[in-house]
Amino acid sequence: MLNEQMEKALNEQLNAEMYSSYLYLSMSAYFQSRDLPGFANWMRVQAQEELMHAMKFYDFINERGGRVKLDTIEGPEVEWESPQSTFEHVLKHEQKVTGLINGLVDKAIELKDHASNNFLQWFVDEQVEEEASASDVLQKIKLVGSDGSGLLFLDQELGKRIFTPPASEQEGTQ
Ligand code: FEO
């Protein structure tokens, strides 16, 4: 049975992951409006990943006999100054999410909730990747600078990203 405090914290994280999905979908729409379909694709895939993260929390809360309580999702920004400022925002946001995940791990340890701690370790690893991939794109944008053809090349690269659900998701075991 899920501790009440832990249930509340996990529900809050479910909401934070939904917000992340909303934020990246908004960034996708922004890139679409800037005629950068590859950047828009990268963000759309990212939005799908965040939705998958949210569903992991949804399923875990249910599996532990808790109650999923969906809350209002805050409206994200709709405009950014440039691709660089957008990815600076992504990196900052992912650093914030890492802090939220670490806070959840702290709470699981405090409550001696080993199952939640174990579940959250997937997110600890995932956040390392999330920060690294945002940072990687940001570095490439900085390298390209004001070179239009470089930006188009990068757009093509980012257009190749596809959403691949983890095997456990496909089997419906998570
Ligand atoms: Fe769900 Fe981007 O962390």
PDB file of C-alpha atoms and ligand atoms in Angstrom:
ATOM      1  CA  MET A   1       0.000   0.000   0.000  1.00  0.00           C
ATOM      2  CA  LEU A   2       1.233   3.419  -0.925  1.00  0.00           C
ATOM      3  CA  ASN A   3       1.939   5.909   1.847  1.00  0.00           C
ATOM      4  CA  GLU A   4      -0.338   8.969   1.547  1.00  0.00           C
ATOM      5  CA  GLN A   5       2.564  11.434   1.380  1.00  0.00           C
ATOM      6  CA  MET A   6       4.266   9.365  -1.303  1.00  0.00           C
ATOM      7  CA  GLU A   7       1.024   9.051  -3.261  1.00  0.00           C
ATOM      8  CA  LYS A   8       0.648  12.836  -3.243  1.00  0.00           C
ATOM      9  CA  ALA A   9       4.258  13.370  -4.339  1.00  0.00           C
ATOM     10  CA  LEU A  10       3.957  10.808  -7.149  1.00  0.00           C
ATOM     11  CA  ASN A  11       0.736  12.451  -8.352  1.00  0.00           C
ATOM     12  CA  GLU A  12       2.523  15.815  -8.378  1.00  0.00           C
ATOM     13  CA  GLN A  13       5.283  14.323 -10.496  1.00  0.00           C
ATOM     14  CA  LEU A  14       2.688  12.825 -12.859  1.00  0.00           C
ATOM     15  CA  ASN A  15       1.408  16.371 -13.329  1.00  0.00           C
ATOM     16  CA  ALA A  16       4.962  17.718 -13.816  1.00  0.00           C
ATOM     17  CA  GLU A  17       5.577  15.149 -16.557  1.00  0.00           C
ATOM     18  CA  MET A  18       2.305  16.120 -18.254  1.00  0.00           C
ATOM     19  CA  TYR A  19       3.439  19.748 -18.076  1.00  0.00           C
ATOM     20  CA  SER A  20       6.790  18.771 -19.639  1.00  0.00           C
ATOM     21  CA  SER A  21       4.912  17.106 -22.484  1.00  0.00           C
ATOM     22  CA  TYR A  22       2.777  20.218 -22.933  1.00  0.00           C
ATOM     23  CA  LEU A  23       5.843  22.484 -22.851  1.00  0.00           C
ATOM     24  CA  TYR A  24       7.674  20.496 -25.527  1.00  0.00           C
ATOM     25  CA  LEU A  25       4.583  20.266 -27.706  1.00  0.00           C
ATOM     26  CA  SER A  26       4.365  24.063 -27.462  1.00  0.00           C
ATOM     27  CA  MET A  27       8.022  24.290 -28.487  1.00  0.00           C
ATOM     28  CA  SER A  28       7.233  21.962 -31.396  1.00  0.00           C
ATOM     29  CA  ALA A  29       4.487  24.329 -32.529  1.00  0.00           C
ATOM     30  CA  TYR A  30       6.907  27.259 -32.203  1.00  0.00           C
ATOM     31  CA  PHE A  31       9.468  25.523 -34.450  1.00  0.00           C
ATOM     32  CA  GLN A  32       6.718  24.629 -36.901  1.00  0.00           C
ATOM     33  CA  SER A  33       5.896  28.353 -37.109  1.00  0.00           C
ATOM     34  CA  ARG A  34       9.590  29.099 -37.745  1.00  0.00           C
ATOM     35  CA  ASP A  35       9.694  26.635 -40.683  1.00  0.00           C
ATOM     36  CA  LEU A  36      12.080  24.305 -38.888  1.00  0.00           C
ATOM     37  CA  PRO A  37      10.289  20.935 -39.233  1.00  0.00           C
ATOM     38  CA  GLY A  38      13.251  18.911 -37.937  1.00  0.00           C
ATOM     39  CA  PHE A  39      13.399  20.896 -34.690  1.00  0.00           C
ATOM     40  CA  ALA A  40       9.604  20.572 -34.490  1.00  0.00           C
ATOM     41  CA  ASN A  41       9.926  16.803 -34.899  1.00  0.00           C
ATOM     42  CA  TRP A  42      12.549  16.556 -32.128  1.00  0.00           C
ATOM     43  CA  MET A  43      10.229  18.417 -29.762  1.00  0.00           C
ATOM     44  CA  ARG A  44       7.214  16.351 -30.764  1.00  0.00           C
ATOM     45  CA  VAL A  45       9.132  13.153 -29.981  1.00  0.00           C
ATOM     46  CA  GLN A  46      10.220  14.718 -26.680  1.00  0.00           C
ATOM     47  CA  ALA A  47       6.582  15.499 -25.881  1.00  0.00           C
ATOM     48  CA  GLN A  48       5.706  11.831 -26.529  1.00  0.00           C
ATOM     49  CA  GLU A  49       8.508  10.729 -24.216  1.00  0.00           C
ATOM     50  CA  GLU A  50       7.201  12.958 -21.453  1.00  0.00           C
ATOM     51  CA  LEU A  51       3.720  11.534 -21.873  1.00  0.00           C
ATOM     52  CA  MET A  52       5.260   8.081 -21.494  1.00  0.00           C
ATOM     53  CA  HIS A  53       6.983   9.272 -18.300  1.00  0.00           C
ATOM     54  CA  ALA A  54       3.637  10.523 -16.976  1.00  0.00           C
ATOM     55  CA  MET A  55       2.040   7.150 -17.744  1.00  0.00           C
ATOM     56  CA  LYS A  56       4.792   5.359 -15.855  1.00  0.00           C
ATOM     57  CA  PHE A  57       3.765   7.310 -12.749  1.00  0.00           C
ATOM     58  CA  TYR A  58       0.083   6.675 -13.528  1.00  0.00           C
ATOM     59  CA  ASP A  59       0.650   2.913 -13.747  1.00  0.00           C
ATOM     60  CA  PHE A  60       2.934   2.767 -10.719  1.00  0.00           C
ATOM     61  CA  ILE A  61       0.469   4.624  -8.476  1.00  0.00           C
ATOM     62  CA  ASN A  62      -2.276   2.190  -9.536  1.00  0.00           C
ATOM     63  CA  GLU A  63      -0.079  -0.878  -9.134  1.00  0.00           C
ATOM     64  CA  ARG A  64       0.719   0.149  -5.565  1.00  0.00           C
ATOM     65  CA  GLY A  65      -2.949   0.491  -4.704  1.00  0.00           C
ATOM     66  CA  GLY A  66      -2.815   4.287  -4.734  1.00  0.00           C
ATOM     67  CA  ARG A  67      -5.249   6.690  -6.332  1.00  0.00           C
ATOM     68  CA  VAL A  68      -4.323   8.670  -9.429  1.00  0.00           C
ATOM     69  CA  LYS A  69      -5.555  12.242  -9.092  1.00  0.00           C
ATOM     70  CA  LEU A  70      -5.150  14.334 -12.220  1.00  0.00           C
ATOM     71  CA  ASP A  71      -4.734  18.059 -11.743  1.00  0.00           C
ATOM     72  CA  THR A  72      -4.765  21.175 -13.909  1.00  0.00           C
ATOM     73  CA  ILE A  73      -1.849  21.342 -16.321  1.00  0.00           C
ATOM     74  CA  GLU A  74      -0.252  24.779 -16.341  1.00  0.00           C
ATOM     75  CA  GLY A  75      -0.186  26.546 -19.713  1.00  0.00           C
ATOM     76  CA  PRO A  76       3.327  26.660 -21.202  1.00  0.00           C
ATOM     77  CA  GLU A  77       4.987  29.575 -22.966  1.00  0.00           C
ATOM     78  CA  VAL A  78       4.186  29.808 -26.667  1.00  0.00           C
ATOM     79  CA  GLU A  79       7.036  31.934 -28.051  1.00  0.00           C
ATOM     80  CA  TRP A  80      10.820  31.857 -27.787  1.00  0.00           C
ATOM     81  CA  GLU A  81      13.457  34.196 -29.190  1.00  0.00           C
ATOM     82  CA  SER A  82      15.501  31.656 -31.114  1.00  0.00           C
ATOM     83  CA  PRO A  83      16.381  27.952 -31.371  1.00  0.00           C
ATOM     84  CA  GLN A  84      19.215  28.614 -28.906  1.00  0.00           C
ATOM     85  CA  SER A  85      16.998  30.220 -26.272  1.00  0.00           C
ATOM     86  CA  THR A  86      14.485  27.383 -26.727  1.00  0.00           C
ATOM     87  CA  PHE A  87      17.105  24.728 -26.009  1.00  0.00           C
ATOM     88  CA  GLU A  88      18.492  26.755 -23.118  1.00  0.00           C
ATOM     89  CA  HIS A  89      14.965  26.560 -21.727  1.00  0.00           C
ATOM     90  CA  VAL A  90      14.867  22.769 -22.351  1.00  0.00           C
ATOM     91  CA  LEU A  91      18.133  22.260 -20.477  1.00  0.00           C
ATOM     92  CA  LYS A  92      17.013  24.446 -17.577  1.00  0.00           C
ATOM     93  CA  HIS A  93      13.688  22.631 -17.433  1.00  0.00           C
ATOM     94  CA  GLU A  94      15.348  19.197 -17.412  1.00  0.00           C
ATOM     95  CA  GLN A  95      17.688  20.319 -14.621  1.00  0.00           C
ATOM     96  CA  LYS A  96      14.609  21.331 -12.655  1.00  0.00           C
ATOM     97  CA  VAL A  97      12.978  17.936 -13.314  1.00  0.00           C
ATOM     98  CA  THR A  98      16.163  16.196 -12.140  1.00  0.00           C
ATOM     99  CA  GLY A  99      15.790  18.122  -8.870  1.00  0.00           C
ATOM    100  CA  LEU A 100      12.159  16.988  -8.573  1.00  0.00           C
ATOM    101  CA  ILE A 101      13.123  13.331  -9.158  1.00  0.00           C
ATOM    102  CA  ASN A 102      15.923  13.583  -6.599  1.00  0.00           C
ATOM    103  CA  GLY A 103      13.439  15.063  -4.137  1.00  0.00           C
ATOM    104  CA  LEU A 104      11.121  12.102  -4.705  1.00  0.00           C
ATOM    105  CA  VAL A 105      13.972   9.655  -4.097  1.00  0.00           C
ATOM    106  CA  ASP A 106      14.766  11.503  -0.851  1.00  0.00           C
ATOM    107  CA  LYS A 107      11.140  11.157   0.209  1.00  0.00           C
ATOM    108  CA  ALA A 108      11.037   7.432  -0.671  1.00  0.00           C
ATOM    109  CA  ILE A 109      14.187   6.884   1.411  1.00  0.00           C
ATOM    110  CA  GLU A 110      12.784   8.944   4.288  1.00  0.00           C
ATOM    111  CA  LEU A 111       9.579   6.866   4.243  1.00  0.00           C
ATOM    112  CA  LYS A 112      11.542   3.612   3.798  1.00  0.00           C
ATOM    113  CA  ASP A 113       9.490   3.018   0.638  1.00  0.00           C
ATOM    114  CA  HIS A 114      11.873   0.697  -1.193  1.00  0.00           C
ATOM    115  CA  ALA A 115       9.475  -0.064  -4.048  1.00  0.00           C
ATOM    116  CA  SER A 116       9.080   3.626  -4.893  1.00  0.00           C
ATOM    117  CA  ASN A 117      12.814   4.164  -4.566  1.00  0.00           C
ATOM    118  CA  ASN A 118      13.441   1.281  -6.945  1.00  0.00           C
ATOM    119  CA  PHE A 119      10.834   2.588  -9.424  1.00  0.00           C
ATOM    120  CA  LEU A 120      12.363   6.068  -9.310  1.00  0.00           C
ATOM    121  CA  GLN A 121      15.856   4.834 -10.178  1.00  0.00           C
ATOM    122  CA  TRP A 122      14.746   4.478 -13.817  1.00  0.00           C
ATOM    123  CA  PHE A 123      14.017   8.222 -13.762  1.00  0.00           C
ATOM    124  CA  VAL A 124      17.353   9.004 -12.105  1.00  0.00           C
ATOM    125  CA  ASP A 125      19.095   7.361 -15.092  1.00  0.00           C
ATOM    126  CA  GLU A 126      16.679   8.894 -17.576  1.00  0.00           C
ATOM    127  CA  GLN A 127      17.398  12.411 -16.291  1.00  0.00           C
ATOM    128  CA  VAL A 128      21.115  11.944 -17.013  1.00  0.00           C
ATOM    129  CA  GLU A 129      20.149  11.206 -20.632  1.00  0.00           C
ATOM    130  CA  GLU A 130      17.590  14.001 -20.772  1.00  0.00           C
ATOM    131  CA  GLU A 131      20.093  16.623 -19.671  1.00  0.00           C
ATOM    132  CA  ALA A 132      22.793  15.213 -21.969  1.00  0.00           C
ATOM    133  CA  SER A 133      20.598  15.218 -25.079  1.00  0.00           C
ATOM    134  CA  ALA A 134      19.361  18.790 -24.444  1.00  0.00           C
ATOM    135  CA  SER A 135      22.923  19.917 -23.833  1.00  0.00           C
ATOM    136  CA  ASP A 136      24.120  18.142 -26.994  1.00  0.00           C
ATOM    137  CA  VAL A 137      21.614  19.943 -29.241  1.00  0.00           C
ATOM    138  CA  LEU A 138      22.354  23.254 -27.494  1.00  0.00           C
ATOM    139  CA  GLN A 139      26.086  22.868 -28.186  1.00  0.00           C
ATOM    140  CA  LYS A 140      25.395  22.141 -31.855  1.00  0.00           C
ATOM    141  CA  ILE A 141      23.178  25.224 -32.143  1.00  0.00           C
ATOM    142  CA  LYS A 142      25.982  27.323 -30.630  1.00  0.00           C
ATOM    143  CA  LEU A 143      28.500  25.861 -33.077  1.00  0.00           C
ATOM    144  CA  VAL A 144      26.244  26.649 -36.024  1.00  0.00           C
ATOM    145  CA  GLY A 145      25.788  30.244 -34.820  1.00  0.00           C
ATOM    146  CA  SER A 146      24.348  32.480 -37.503  1.00  0.00           C
ATOM    147  CA  ASP A 147      25.210  30.109 -40.364  1.00  0.00           C
ATOM    148  CA  GLY A 148      21.878  29.503 -42.118  1.00  0.00           C
ATOM    149  CA  SER A 149      23.018  26.405 -44.003  1.00  0.00           C
ATOM    150  CA  GLY A 150      24.369  24.924 -40.766  1.00  0.00           C
ATOM    151  CA  LEU A 151      20.987  25.458 -39.140  1.00  0.00           C
ATOM    152  CA  LEU A 152      19.253  23.725 -42.050  1.00  0.00           C
ATOM    153  CA  PHE A 153      21.665  20.796 -41.757  1.00  0.00           C
ATOM    154  CA  LEU A 154      20.963  20.554 -38.031  1.00  0.00           C
ATOM    155  CA  ASP A 155      17.235  20.727 -38.763  1.00  0.00           C
ATOM    156  CA  GLN A 156      17.622  17.694 -41.029  1.00  0.00           C
ATOM    157  CA  GLU A 157      19.507  15.836 -38.295  1.00  0.00           C
ATOM    158  CA  LEU A 158      16.850  16.550 -35.681  1.00  0.00           C
ATOM    159  CA  GLY A 159      14.188  15.454 -38.153  1.00  0.00           C
ATOM    160  CA  LYS A 160      15.517  11.897 -37.936  1.00  0.00           C
ATOM    161  CA  ARG A 161      14.568  11.406 -34.294  1.00  0.00           C
ATOM    162  CA  ILE A 162      11.814   8.849 -33.771  1.00  0.00           C
ATOM    163  CA  PHE A 163       9.855   7.880 -30.692  1.00  0.00           C
ATOM    164  CA  THR A 164      10.670   4.378 -29.504  1.00  0.00           C
ATOM    165  CA  PRO A 165       8.687   3.219 -26.507  1.00  0.00           C
ATOM    166  CA  PRO A 166      10.685   1.061 -24.067  1.00  0.00           C
ATOM    167  CA  ALA A 167      10.135  -2.697 -24.470  1.00  0.00           C
ATOM    168  CA  SER A 168       8.374  -2.884 -21.098  1.00  0.00           C
ATOM    169  CA  GLU A 169       5.867  -0.295 -22.311  1.00  0.00           C
ATOM    170  CA  GLN A 170       5.099  -2.327 -25.415  1.00  0.00           C
ATOM    171  CA  GLU A 171       4.495  -5.395 -23.291  1.00  0.00           C
ATOM    172  CA  GLY A 172       2.255  -3.359 -21.019  1.00  0.00           C
ATOM    173  CA  THR A 173       4.112  -4.463 -17.919  1.00  0.00           C
ATOM    174  CA  GLN A 174       4.957  -0.988 -16.626  1.00  0.00           C
TER     175      GLN A 174
HETATM  176 FE1  FEO B   1      10.318  13.404 -17.901  1.00  0.00          FE
HETATM  177 FE2  FEO B   1      12.260  15.170 -19.546  1.00  0.00          FE
HETATM  178  O1  FEO B   1      11.877  14.276 -17.993  1.00  0.00           O
END
